[in-house]
XYZ file of N, CA and C in Angstrom:
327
model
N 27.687 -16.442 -23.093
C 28.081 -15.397 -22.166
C 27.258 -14.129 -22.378
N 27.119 -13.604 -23.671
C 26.437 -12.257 -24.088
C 24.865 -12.811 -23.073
N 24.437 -13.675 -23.592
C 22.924 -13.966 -22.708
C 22.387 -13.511 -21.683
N 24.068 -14.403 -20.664
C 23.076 -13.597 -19.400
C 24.070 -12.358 -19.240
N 24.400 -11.458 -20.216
C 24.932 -9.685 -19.353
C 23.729 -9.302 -20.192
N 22.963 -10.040 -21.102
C 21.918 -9.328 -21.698
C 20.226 -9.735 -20.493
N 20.919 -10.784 -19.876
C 19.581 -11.061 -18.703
C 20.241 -10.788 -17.647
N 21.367 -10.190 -17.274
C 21.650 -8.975 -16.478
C 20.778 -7.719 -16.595
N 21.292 -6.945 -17.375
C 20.643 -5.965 -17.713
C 19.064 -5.521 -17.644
N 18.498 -6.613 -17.502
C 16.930 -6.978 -17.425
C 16.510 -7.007 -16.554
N 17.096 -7.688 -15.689
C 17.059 -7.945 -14.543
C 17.292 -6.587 -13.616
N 18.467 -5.792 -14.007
C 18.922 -4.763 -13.467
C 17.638 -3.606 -13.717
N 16.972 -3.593 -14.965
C 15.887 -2.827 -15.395
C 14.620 -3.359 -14.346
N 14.430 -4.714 -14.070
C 13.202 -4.642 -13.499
C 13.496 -4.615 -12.489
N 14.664 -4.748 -11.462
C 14.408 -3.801 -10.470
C 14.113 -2.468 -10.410
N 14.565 -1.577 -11.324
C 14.285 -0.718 -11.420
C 12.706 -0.308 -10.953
N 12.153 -1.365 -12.393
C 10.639 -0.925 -12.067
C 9.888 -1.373 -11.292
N 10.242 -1.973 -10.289
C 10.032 -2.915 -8.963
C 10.122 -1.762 -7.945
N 11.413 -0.988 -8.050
C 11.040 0.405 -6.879
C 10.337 1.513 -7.178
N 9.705 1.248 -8.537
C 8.910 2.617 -9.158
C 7.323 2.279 -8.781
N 6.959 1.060 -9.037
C 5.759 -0.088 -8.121
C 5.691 0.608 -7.058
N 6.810 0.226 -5.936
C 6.892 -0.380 -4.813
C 6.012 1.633 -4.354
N 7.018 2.777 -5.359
C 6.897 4.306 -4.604
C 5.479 4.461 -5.021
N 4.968 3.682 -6.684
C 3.607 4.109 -6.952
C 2.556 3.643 -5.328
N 2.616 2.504 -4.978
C 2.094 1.838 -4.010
C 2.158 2.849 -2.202
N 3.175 3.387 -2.553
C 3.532 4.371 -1.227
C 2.768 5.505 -1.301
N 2.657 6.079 -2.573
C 1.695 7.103 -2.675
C 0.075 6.969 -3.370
N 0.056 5.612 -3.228
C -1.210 5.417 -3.777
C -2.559 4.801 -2.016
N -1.213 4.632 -1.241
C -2.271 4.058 0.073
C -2.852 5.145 0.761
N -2.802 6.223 0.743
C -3.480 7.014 1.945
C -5.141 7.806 1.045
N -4.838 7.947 -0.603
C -5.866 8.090 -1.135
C -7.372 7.267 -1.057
N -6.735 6.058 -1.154
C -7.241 4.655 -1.579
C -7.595 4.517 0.155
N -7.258 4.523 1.151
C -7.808 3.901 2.130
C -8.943 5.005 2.909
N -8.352 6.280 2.232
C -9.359 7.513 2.772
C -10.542 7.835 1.437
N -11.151 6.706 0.659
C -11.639 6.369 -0.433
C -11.688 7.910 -1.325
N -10.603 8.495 -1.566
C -10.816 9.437 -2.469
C -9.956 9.473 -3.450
N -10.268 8.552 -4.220
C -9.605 8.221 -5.622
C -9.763 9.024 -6.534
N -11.232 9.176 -6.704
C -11.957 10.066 -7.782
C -11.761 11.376 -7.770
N -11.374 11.668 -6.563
C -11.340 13.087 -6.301
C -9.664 13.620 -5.909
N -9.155 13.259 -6.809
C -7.238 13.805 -6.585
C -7.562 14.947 -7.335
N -6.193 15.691 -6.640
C -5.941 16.961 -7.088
C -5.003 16.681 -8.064
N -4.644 17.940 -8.976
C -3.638 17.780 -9.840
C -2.143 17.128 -9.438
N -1.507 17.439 -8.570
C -0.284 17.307 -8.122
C -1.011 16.147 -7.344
N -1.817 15.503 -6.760
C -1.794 14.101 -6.247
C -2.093 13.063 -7.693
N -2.492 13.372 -8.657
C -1.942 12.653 -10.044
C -1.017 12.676 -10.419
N 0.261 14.264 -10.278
C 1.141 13.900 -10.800
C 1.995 12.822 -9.769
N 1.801 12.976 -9.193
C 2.699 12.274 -7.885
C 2.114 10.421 -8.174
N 1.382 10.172 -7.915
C 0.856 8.570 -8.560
C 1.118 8.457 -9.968
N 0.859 9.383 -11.122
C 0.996 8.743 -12.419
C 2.586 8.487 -12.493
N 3.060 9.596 -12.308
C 4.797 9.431 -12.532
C 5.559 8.109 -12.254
N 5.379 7.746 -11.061
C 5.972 6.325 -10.489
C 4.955 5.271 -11.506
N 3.871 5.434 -11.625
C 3.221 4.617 -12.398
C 3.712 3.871 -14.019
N 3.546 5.530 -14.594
C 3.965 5.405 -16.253
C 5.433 5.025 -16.713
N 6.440 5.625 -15.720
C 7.517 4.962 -15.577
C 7.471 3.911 -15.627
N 6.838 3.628 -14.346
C 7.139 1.906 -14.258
C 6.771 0.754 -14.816
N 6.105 1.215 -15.572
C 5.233 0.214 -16.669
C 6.322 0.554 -17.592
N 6.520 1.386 -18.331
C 7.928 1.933 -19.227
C 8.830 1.073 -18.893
N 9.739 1.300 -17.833
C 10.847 0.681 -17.474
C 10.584 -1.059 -17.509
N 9.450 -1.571 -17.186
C 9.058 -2.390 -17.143
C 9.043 -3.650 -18.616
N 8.115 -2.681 -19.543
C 8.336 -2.748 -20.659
C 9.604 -3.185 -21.450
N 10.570 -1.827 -21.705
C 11.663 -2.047 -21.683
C 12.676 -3.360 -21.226
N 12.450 -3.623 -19.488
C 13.168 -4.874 -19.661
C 12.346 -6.213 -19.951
N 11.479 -6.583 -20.538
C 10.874 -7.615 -20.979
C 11.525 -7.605 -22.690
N 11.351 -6.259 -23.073
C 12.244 -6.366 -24.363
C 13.672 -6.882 -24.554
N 13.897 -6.672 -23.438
C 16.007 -6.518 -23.381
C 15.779 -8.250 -23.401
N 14.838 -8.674 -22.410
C 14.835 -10.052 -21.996
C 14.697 -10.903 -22.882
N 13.671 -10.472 -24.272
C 13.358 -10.749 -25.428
C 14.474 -10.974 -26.493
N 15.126 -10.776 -26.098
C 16.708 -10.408 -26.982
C 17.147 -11.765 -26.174
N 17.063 -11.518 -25.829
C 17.921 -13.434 -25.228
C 16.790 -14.519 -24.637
N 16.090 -14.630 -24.825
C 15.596 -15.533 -24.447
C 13.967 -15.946 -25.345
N 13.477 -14.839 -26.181
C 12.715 -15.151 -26.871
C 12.254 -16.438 -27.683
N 13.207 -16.344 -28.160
C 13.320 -17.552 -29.610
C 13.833 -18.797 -28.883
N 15.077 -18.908 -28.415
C 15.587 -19.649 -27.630
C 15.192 -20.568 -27.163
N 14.247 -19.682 -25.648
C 13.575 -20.420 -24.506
C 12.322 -19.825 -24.307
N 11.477 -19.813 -25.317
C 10.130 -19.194 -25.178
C 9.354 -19.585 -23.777
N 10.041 -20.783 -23.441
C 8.978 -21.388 -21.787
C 9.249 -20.586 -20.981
N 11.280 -19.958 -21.048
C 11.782 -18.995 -19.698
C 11.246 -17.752 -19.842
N 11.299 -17.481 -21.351
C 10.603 -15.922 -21.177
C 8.906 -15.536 -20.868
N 8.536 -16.808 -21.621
C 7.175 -16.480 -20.791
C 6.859 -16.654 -19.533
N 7.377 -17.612 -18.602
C 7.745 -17.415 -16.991
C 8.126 -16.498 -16.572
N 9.024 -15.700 -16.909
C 9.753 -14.517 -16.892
C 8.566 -13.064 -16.989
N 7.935 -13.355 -17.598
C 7.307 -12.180 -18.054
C 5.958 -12.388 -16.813
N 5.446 -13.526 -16.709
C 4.279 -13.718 -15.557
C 4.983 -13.296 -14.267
N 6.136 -13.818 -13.996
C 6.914 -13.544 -13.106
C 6.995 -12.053 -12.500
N 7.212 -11.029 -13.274
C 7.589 -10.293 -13.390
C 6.342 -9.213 -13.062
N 5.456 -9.410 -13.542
C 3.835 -9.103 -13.886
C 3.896 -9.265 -12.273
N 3.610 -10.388 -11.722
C 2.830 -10.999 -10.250
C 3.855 -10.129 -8.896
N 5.279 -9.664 -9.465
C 6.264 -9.384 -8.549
C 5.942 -7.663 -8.376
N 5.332 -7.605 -9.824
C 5.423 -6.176 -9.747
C 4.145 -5.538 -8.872
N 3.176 -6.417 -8.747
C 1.916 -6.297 -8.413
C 1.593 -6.205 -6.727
N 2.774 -7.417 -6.416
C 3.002 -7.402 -4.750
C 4.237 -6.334 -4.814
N 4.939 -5.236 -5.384
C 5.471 -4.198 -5.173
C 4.354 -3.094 -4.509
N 3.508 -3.211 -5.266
C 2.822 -2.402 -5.122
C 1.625 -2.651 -3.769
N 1.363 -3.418 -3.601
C 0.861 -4.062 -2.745
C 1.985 -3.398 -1.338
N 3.207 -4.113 -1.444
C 4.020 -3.910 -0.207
C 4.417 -2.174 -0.050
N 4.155 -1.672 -1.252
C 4.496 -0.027 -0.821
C 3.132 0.545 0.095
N 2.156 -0.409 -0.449
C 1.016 0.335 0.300
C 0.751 0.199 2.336
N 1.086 -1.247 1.600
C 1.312 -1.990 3.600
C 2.725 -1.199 4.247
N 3.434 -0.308 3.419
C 4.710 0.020 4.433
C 3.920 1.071 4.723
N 3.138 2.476 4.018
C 2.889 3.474 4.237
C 1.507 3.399 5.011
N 0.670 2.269 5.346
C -0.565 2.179 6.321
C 0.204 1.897 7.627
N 1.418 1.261 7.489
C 2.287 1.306 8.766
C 2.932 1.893 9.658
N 3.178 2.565 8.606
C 3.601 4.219 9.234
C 2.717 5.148 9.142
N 1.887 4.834 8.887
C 0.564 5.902 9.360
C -0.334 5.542 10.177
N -0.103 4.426 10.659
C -0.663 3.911 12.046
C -0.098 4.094 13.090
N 1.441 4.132 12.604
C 2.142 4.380 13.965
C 2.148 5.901 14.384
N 2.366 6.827 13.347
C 1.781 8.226 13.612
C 0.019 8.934 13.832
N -0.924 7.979 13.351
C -1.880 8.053 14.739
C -1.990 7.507 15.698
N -1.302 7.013 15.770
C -1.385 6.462 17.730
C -0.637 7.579 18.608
């Protein structure tokens, strides 16, 4: 029983860092498609790193919690778990970017 409120909790954490992705990705598309990466201002770093460093943090964090139950155990689930998690977080970011080219298409037209 402790297992899964402890792969609750993990779960509950990587959503977390699944909407911290998803906001890095929201504020990372209008830089990136108007190719000026190199050239952010201070406050357009803080605004991308924040959702970023978090979310790798939070991220972190629940792979540990996950580690607590499932490490030793079921080394096959947690390492699925952890690729899993990696590939989900990646199309977060991905899909924050496709929502905000969407709505910025629809406001230049």
């Amino acid at each position: 029983m402790e297992k899964w409120i402890t792969r609750s909790v993990a779960l509950l954490c990587a959503t977390g860092s699944l909407a911290l992705f998803w906001t890095f990705g929201v504020f990372l598309a209008v830089p990136w498609r108007e190719s000026r990466m190199l050239s952010l201002n201070s406050v357009e770093w803080q605004v991308l790193g924040i959702p970023l460093l978090i979310g790798m943090a939070v991220t972190w964090g629940a792979l540990h919690i996950l580690a607590i139950a499932d490490r030793e155990a079921r080394p096959r689930l947690y390492f699925a778990s952890c690729v899993l998690l990696v590939i989900v977080s990646a199309m977060a970011v991905v899909g924050g970017m496709a929502w905000t080219a969407d709505r910025a298409a629809v406001f230049a037209s």
